[in-house]
PDB file of C-alpha atoms in Angstrom:
ATOM      1  CA  UNK J   1      29.813  23.014 -46.271  1.00  0.00           C
ATOM      2  CA  UNK J   2      29.032  22.353 -42.706  1.00  0.00           C
ATOM      3  CA  UNK J   3      26.330  24.588 -42.438  1.00  0.00           C
ATOM      4  CA  UNK J   4      24.468  22.934 -45.670  1.00  0.00           C
ATOM      5  CA  UNK J   5      25.022  19.631 -43.989  1.00  0.00           C
ATOM      6  CA  UNK J   6      24.293  20.122 -39.976  1.00  0.00           C
ATOM      7  CA  UNK J   7      21.973  22.506 -40.563  1.00  0.00           C
ATOM      8  CA  UNK J   8      20.065  22.142 -43.578  1.00  0.00           C
ATOM      9  CA  UNK J   9      20.440  18.928 -45.100  1.00  0.00           C
ATOM     10  CA  UNK J  10      19.030  17.663 -41.946  1.00  0.00           C
ATOM     11  CA  UNK J  11      16.031  18.745 -41.803  1.00  0.00           C
ATOM     12  CA  UNK J  12      14.885  16.924 -45.120  1.00  0.00           C
ATOM     13  CA  UNK J  13      14.113  13.772 -42.817  1.00  0.00           C
ATOM     14  CA  UNK J  14      13.290  11.823 -46.248  1.00  0.00           C
ATOM     15  CA  UNK J  15      16.833  11.746 -47.010  1.00  0.00           C
ATOM     16  CA  UNK J  16      18.008  11.970 -43.425  1.00  0.00           C
ATOM     17  CA  UNK J  17      18.540   8.299 -42.713  1.00  0.00           C
ATOM     18  CA  UNK J  18      19.388   6.670 -46.258  1.00  0.00           C
ATOM     19  CA  UNK J  19      22.382   8.825 -46.177  1.00  0.00           C
ATOM     20  CA  UNK J  20      23.676   8.061 -43.046  1.00  0.00           C
ATOM     21  CA  UNK J  21      22.047   4.480 -43.549  1.00  0.00           C
ATOM     22  CA  UNK J  22      24.277   4.984 -47.046  1.00  0.00           C
ATOM     23  CA  UNK J  23      27.266   6.267 -45.464  1.00  0.00           C
ATOM     24  CA  UNK J  24      27.421   3.850 -43.346  1.00  0.00           C
ATOM     25  CA  UNK J  25      27.409   0.987 -45.751  1.00  0.00           C
ATOM     26  CA  UNK J  26      30.679   2.349 -47.736  1.00  0.00           C
ATOM     27  CA  UNK J  27      32.519   3.273 -44.295  1.00  0.00           C
ATOM     28  CA  UNK J  28      32.019  -1.040 -43.417  1.00  0.00           C
ATOM     29  CA  UNK J  29      33.089  -1.025 -47.151  1.00  0.00           C
ATOM     30  CA  UNK J  30      35.948   0.604 -47.895  1.00  0.00           C
ATOM     31  CA  UNK J  31      37.469   1.385 -44.779  1.00  0.00           C
ATOM     32  CA  UNK J  32      41.177   2.117 -45.983  1.00  0.00           C
ATOM     33  CA  UNK J  33      39.890   4.656 -48.470  1.00  0.00           C
ATOM     34  CA  UNK J  34      37.696   6.704 -46.393  1.00  0.00           C
ATOM     35  CA  UNK J  35      40.418   6.770 -43.570  1.00  0.00           C
ATOM     36  CA  UNK J  36      42.514   7.457 -46.778  1.00  0.00           C
ATOM     37  CA  UNK J  37      40.429  10.434 -48.385  1.00  0.00           C
ATOM     38  CA  UNK J  38      40.092  12.093 -44.669  1.00  0.00           C
ATOM     39  CA  UNK J  39      43.781  12.550 -44.115  1.00  0.00           C
ATOM     40  CA  UNK J  40      44.026  14.505 -48.365  1.00  0.00           C
ATOM     41  CA  UNK J  41      40.753  16.561 -47.406  1.00  0.00           C
ATOM     42  CA  UNK J  42      42.621  17.335 -44.150  1.00  0.00           C
ATOM     43  CA  UNK J  43      44.232  20.760 -43.681  1.00  0.00           C
ATOM     44  CA  UNK J  44      48.338  20.367 -42.770  1.00  0.00           C
ATOM     45  CA  UNK J  45      47.831  19.560 -39.002  1.00  0.00           C
ATOM     46  CA  UNK J  46      45.700  16.654 -39.054  1.00  0.00           C
ATOM     47  CA  UNK J  47      47.158  15.620 -42.415  1.00  0.00           C
ATOM     48  CA  UNK J  48      50.206  14.463 -40.677  1.00  0.00           C
ATOM     49  CA  UNK J  49      48.130  12.774 -37.122  1.00  0.00           C
ATOM     50  CA  UNK J  50      46.322  11.154 -39.351  1.00  0.00           C
ATOM     51  CA  UNK J  51      49.551  10.133 -41.663  1.00  0.00           C
ATOM     52  CA  UNK J  52      50.116   7.450 -38.836  1.00  0.00           C
ATOM     53  CA  UNK J  53      49.246   4.045 -38.754  1.00  0.00           C
ATOM     54  CA  UNK J  54      48.650   3.508 -35.617  1.00  0.00           C
ATOM     55  CA  UNK J  55      46.175   6.941 -35.889  1.00  0.00           C
ATOM     56  CA  UNK J  56      44.547   5.137 -39.110  1.00  0.00           C
ATOM     57  CA  UNK J  57      44.033   1.358 -37.663  1.00  0.00           C
ATOM     58  CA  UNK J  58      42.319   3.098 -34.419  1.00  0.00           C
ATOM     59  CA  UNK J  59      39.865   5.779 -36.424  1.00  0.00           C
ATOM     60  CA  UNK J  60      39.078   2.649 -38.638  1.00  0.00           C
ATOM     61  CA  UNK J  61      38.294   0.486 -36.043  1.00  0.00           C
ATOM     62  CA  UNK J  62      36.205   2.918 -34.167  1.00  0.00           C
ATOM     63  CA  UNK J  63      34.421   4.278 -36.964  1.00  0.00           C
ATOM     64  CA  UNK J  64      33.391   0.408 -38.703  1.00  0.00           C
ATOM     65  CA  UNK J  65      31.806  -0.648 -35.191  1.00  0.00           C
ATOM     66  CA  UNK J  66      30.365   2.645 -34.878  1.00  0.00           C
ATOM     67  CA  UNK J  67      28.364   1.836 -37.608  1.00  0.00           C
ATOM     68  CA  UNK J  68      27.946  -1.628 -37.002  1.00  0.00           C
ATOM     69  CA  UNK J  69      24.488  -1.931 -37.125  1.00  0.00           C
ATOM     70  CA  UNK J  70      23.809   0.887 -39.515  1.00  0.00           C
ATOM     71  CA  UNK J  71      23.451   4.514 -39.428  1.00  0.00           C
ATOM     72  CA  UNK J  72      21.092   5.112 -36.934  1.00  0.00           C
ATOM     73  CA  UNK J  73      23.030   6.363 -34.958  1.00  0.00           C
ATOM     74  CA  UNK J  74      24.709   8.919 -37.103  1.00  0.00           C
ATOM     75  CA  UNK J  75      21.018  10.212 -38.484  1.00  0.00           C
ATOM     76  CA  UNK J  76      20.413  10.649 -34.898  1.00  0.00           C
ATOM     77  CA  UNK J  77      23.321  12.557 -34.108  1.00  0.00           C
ATOM     78  CA  UNK J  78      22.806  14.548 -37.122  1.00  0.00           C
ATOM     79  CA  UNK J  79      19.159  15.648 -36.371  1.00  0.00           C
ATOM     80  CA  UNK J  80      20.539  16.589 -32.719  1.00  0.00           C
ATOM     81  CA  UNK J  81      23.523  18.262 -34.092  1.00  0.00           C
ATOM     82  CA  UNK J  82      20.936  20.749 -36.182  1.00  0.00           C
ATOM     83  CA  UNK J  83      19.055  21.899 -33.080  1.00  0.00           C
ATOM     84  CA  UNK J  84      18.804  24.382 -31.199  1.00  0.00           C
ATOM     85  CA  UNK J  85      19.381  22.874 -28.147  1.00  0.00           C
ATOM     86  CA  UNK J  86      17.792  23.897 -24.127  1.00  0.00           C
ATOM     87  CA  UNK J  87      19.918  23.825 -22.334  1.00  0.00           C
ATOM     88  CA  UNK J  88      20.413  26.900 -19.648  1.00  0.00           C
ATOM     89  CA  UNK J  89      23.947  27.491 -19.813  1.00  0.00           C
ATOM     90  CA  UNK J  90      24.170  30.085 -17.029  1.00  0.00           C
ATOM     91  CA  UNK J  91      23.281  28.176 -14.274  1.00  0.00           C
ATOM     92  CA  UNK J  92      25.931  25.517 -14.913  1.00  0.00           C
ATOM     93  CA  UNK J  93      28.500  25.745 -11.996  1.00  0.00           C
ATOM     94  CA  UNK J  94      30.542  23.042 -12.270  1.00  0.00           C
ATOM     95  CA  UNK J  95      33.525  23.366 -13.596  1.00  0.00           C
ATOM     96  CA  UNK J  96      33.775  23.357 -17.494  1.00  0.00           C
ATOM     97  CA  UNK J  97      37.277  22.660 -19.436  1.00  0.00           C
ATOM     98  CA  UNK J  98      37.457  22.892 -23.761  1.00  0.00           C
ATOM     99  CA  UNK J  99      40.259  22.476 -25.711  1.00  0.00           C
ATOM    100  CA  UNK J 100      39.653  23.915 -29.041  1.00  0.00           C
ATOM    101  CA  UNK J 101      41.967  24.126 -31.729  1.00  0.00           C
ATOM    102  CA  UNK J 102      42.160  27.535 -33.914  1.00  0.00           C
ATOM    103  CA  UNK J 103      42.874  25.918 -37.843  1.00  0.00           C
ATOM    104  CA  UNK J 104      40.396  22.805 -37.277  1.00  0.00           C
ATOM    105  CA  UNK J 105      38.038  22.915 -40.435  1.00  0.00           C
ATOM    106  CA  UNK J 106      35.390  20.416 -38.581  1.00  0.00           C
ATOM    107  CA  UNK J 107      34.418  22.767 -35.030  1.00  0.00           C
ATOM    108  CA  UNK J 108      34.436  26.153 -35.835  1.00  0.00           C
ATOM    109  CA  UNK J 109      36.720  27.589 -33.436  1.00  0.00           C
ATOM    110  CA  UNK J 110      33.912  30.645 -33.453  1.00  0.00           C
ATOM    111  CA  UNK J 111      31.473  28.469 -31.900  1.00  0.00           C
ATOM    112  CA  UNK J 112      33.275  26.618 -29.337  1.00  0.00           C
ATOM    113  CA  UNK J 113      34.201  30.297 -28.415  1.00  0.00           C
ATOM    114  CA  UNK J 114      30.731  31.180 -27.915  1.00  0.00           C
ATOM    115  CA  UNK J 115      30.158  27.621 -26.017  1.00  0.00           C
ATOM    116  CA  UNK J 116      32.331  29.033 -23.353  1.00  0.00           C
ATOM    117  CA  UNK J 117      30.733  32.528 -23.336  1.00  0.00           C
ATOM    118  CA  UNK J 118      28.344  30.824 -21.692  1.00  0.00           C
ATOM    119  CA  UNK J 119      29.659  28.664 -19.462  1.00  0.00           C
ATOM    120  CA  UNK J 120      29.841  30.514 -16.354  1.00  0.00           C
ATOM    121  CA  UNK J 121      33.132  28.462 -14.776  1.00  0.00           C
ATOM    122  CA  UNK J 122      34.578  27.769 -18.506  1.00  0.00           C
ATOM    123  CA  UNK J 123      37.898  27.416 -18.953  1.00  0.00           C
ATOM    124  CA  UNK J 124      38.629  27.900 -22.865  1.00  0.00           C
ATOM    125  CA  UNK J 125      42.537  26.665 -24.340  1.00  0.00           C
ATOM    126  CA  UNK J 126      43.250  28.034 -27.674  1.00  0.00           C
ATOM    127  CA  UNK J 127      45.452  25.632 -29.482  1.00  0.00           C
ATOM    128  CA  UNK J 128      47.381  27.692 -32.018  1.00  0.00           C
ATOM    129  CA  UNK J 129      47.229  26.095 -35.805  1.00  0.00           C
ATOM    130  CA  UNK J 130      45.516  22.872 -33.747  1.00  0.00           C
ATOM    131  CA  UNK J 131      43.232  21.342 -35.913  1.00  0.00           C
ATOM    132  CA  UNK J 132      40.226  18.858 -35.480  1.00  0.00           C
ATOM    133  CA  UNK J 133      42.202  15.686 -34.342  1.00  0.00           C
ATOM    134  CA  UNK J 134      44.982  17.268 -31.688  1.00  0.00           C
ATOM    135  CA  UNK J 135      44.328  14.921 -29.226  1.00  0.00           C
ATOM    136  CA  UNK J 136      45.801  12.365 -30.131  1.00  0.00           C
ATOM    137  CA  UNK J 137      48.971  14.776 -29.747  1.00  0.00           C
ATOM    138  CA  UNK J 138      47.634  15.994 -26.263  1.00  0.00           C
ATOM    139  CA  UNK J 139      46.016  13.617 -24.386  1.00  0.00           C
ATOM    140  CA  UNK J 140      48.217  13.617 -21.711  1.00  0.00           C
ATOM    141  CA  UNK J 141      47.517  16.892 -21.321  1.00  0.00           C
ATOM    142  CA  UNK J 142      44.044  16.582 -21.606  1.00  0.00           C
ATOM    143  CA  UNK J 143      43.460  13.908 -18.280  1.00  0.00           C
ATOM    144  CA  UNK J 144      45.496  15.152 -16.222  1.00  0.00           C
ATOM    145  CA  UNK J 145      43.246  18.015 -15.961  1.00  0.00           C
ATOM    146  CA  UNK J 146      40.608  16.248 -15.704  1.00  0.00           C
ATOM    147  CA  UNK J 147      42.057  13.813 -13.122  1.00  0.00           C
ATOM    148  CA  UNK J 148      42.740  17.143 -11.201  1.00  0.00           C
ATOM    149  CA  UNK J 149      39.257  17.746 -11.376  1.00  0.00           C
ATOM    150  CA  UNK J 150      38.314  14.621 -10.460  1.00  0.00           C
ATOM    151  CA  UNK J 151      40.655  14.734  -7.334  1.00  0.00           C
ATOM    152  CA  UNK J 152      39.842  18.063  -6.379  1.00  0.00           C
ATOM    153  CA  UNK J 153      35.716  16.864  -6.302  1.00  0.00           C
ATOM    154  CA  UNK J 154      35.882  13.342  -4.175  1.00  0.00           C
ATOM    155  CA  UNK J 155      37.700  15.742  -1.642  1.00  0.00           C
ATOM    156  CA  UNK J 156      34.666  17.446  -1.023  1.00  0.00           C
TER     157      UNK J 156
END
């Protein structure tokens, strides 16, 4: 599904915008339905997180706002994600930290592991058995690491 959705379908330019607009319209009309659907198709780890009312509300409000002007933004994201990026990863010298759930059904861990290997200063945090929405339970840990990086940069 991921390969079809992210790599093959975007090459059909005539379908990209109508599908994005239809998805945006449907979500704006039925946000609770889509929030519930996401919980049902998620893996076990994500389903627990997505079942919490505050998470459902947050994701619903965020998505409704993101799609408030239609599907143009998601169509552009779709296009960008489906093409190779002309980025010279080896030349990046800033500290990079990536967190990835090993049971993420949306972003394949192998892709993130490949990216981490391309970045010379990358520290990869693999979260065993975590899904895609692990961040809701670990935001303090991530922000602590990021604050440490910003603090070190400001001292330079």
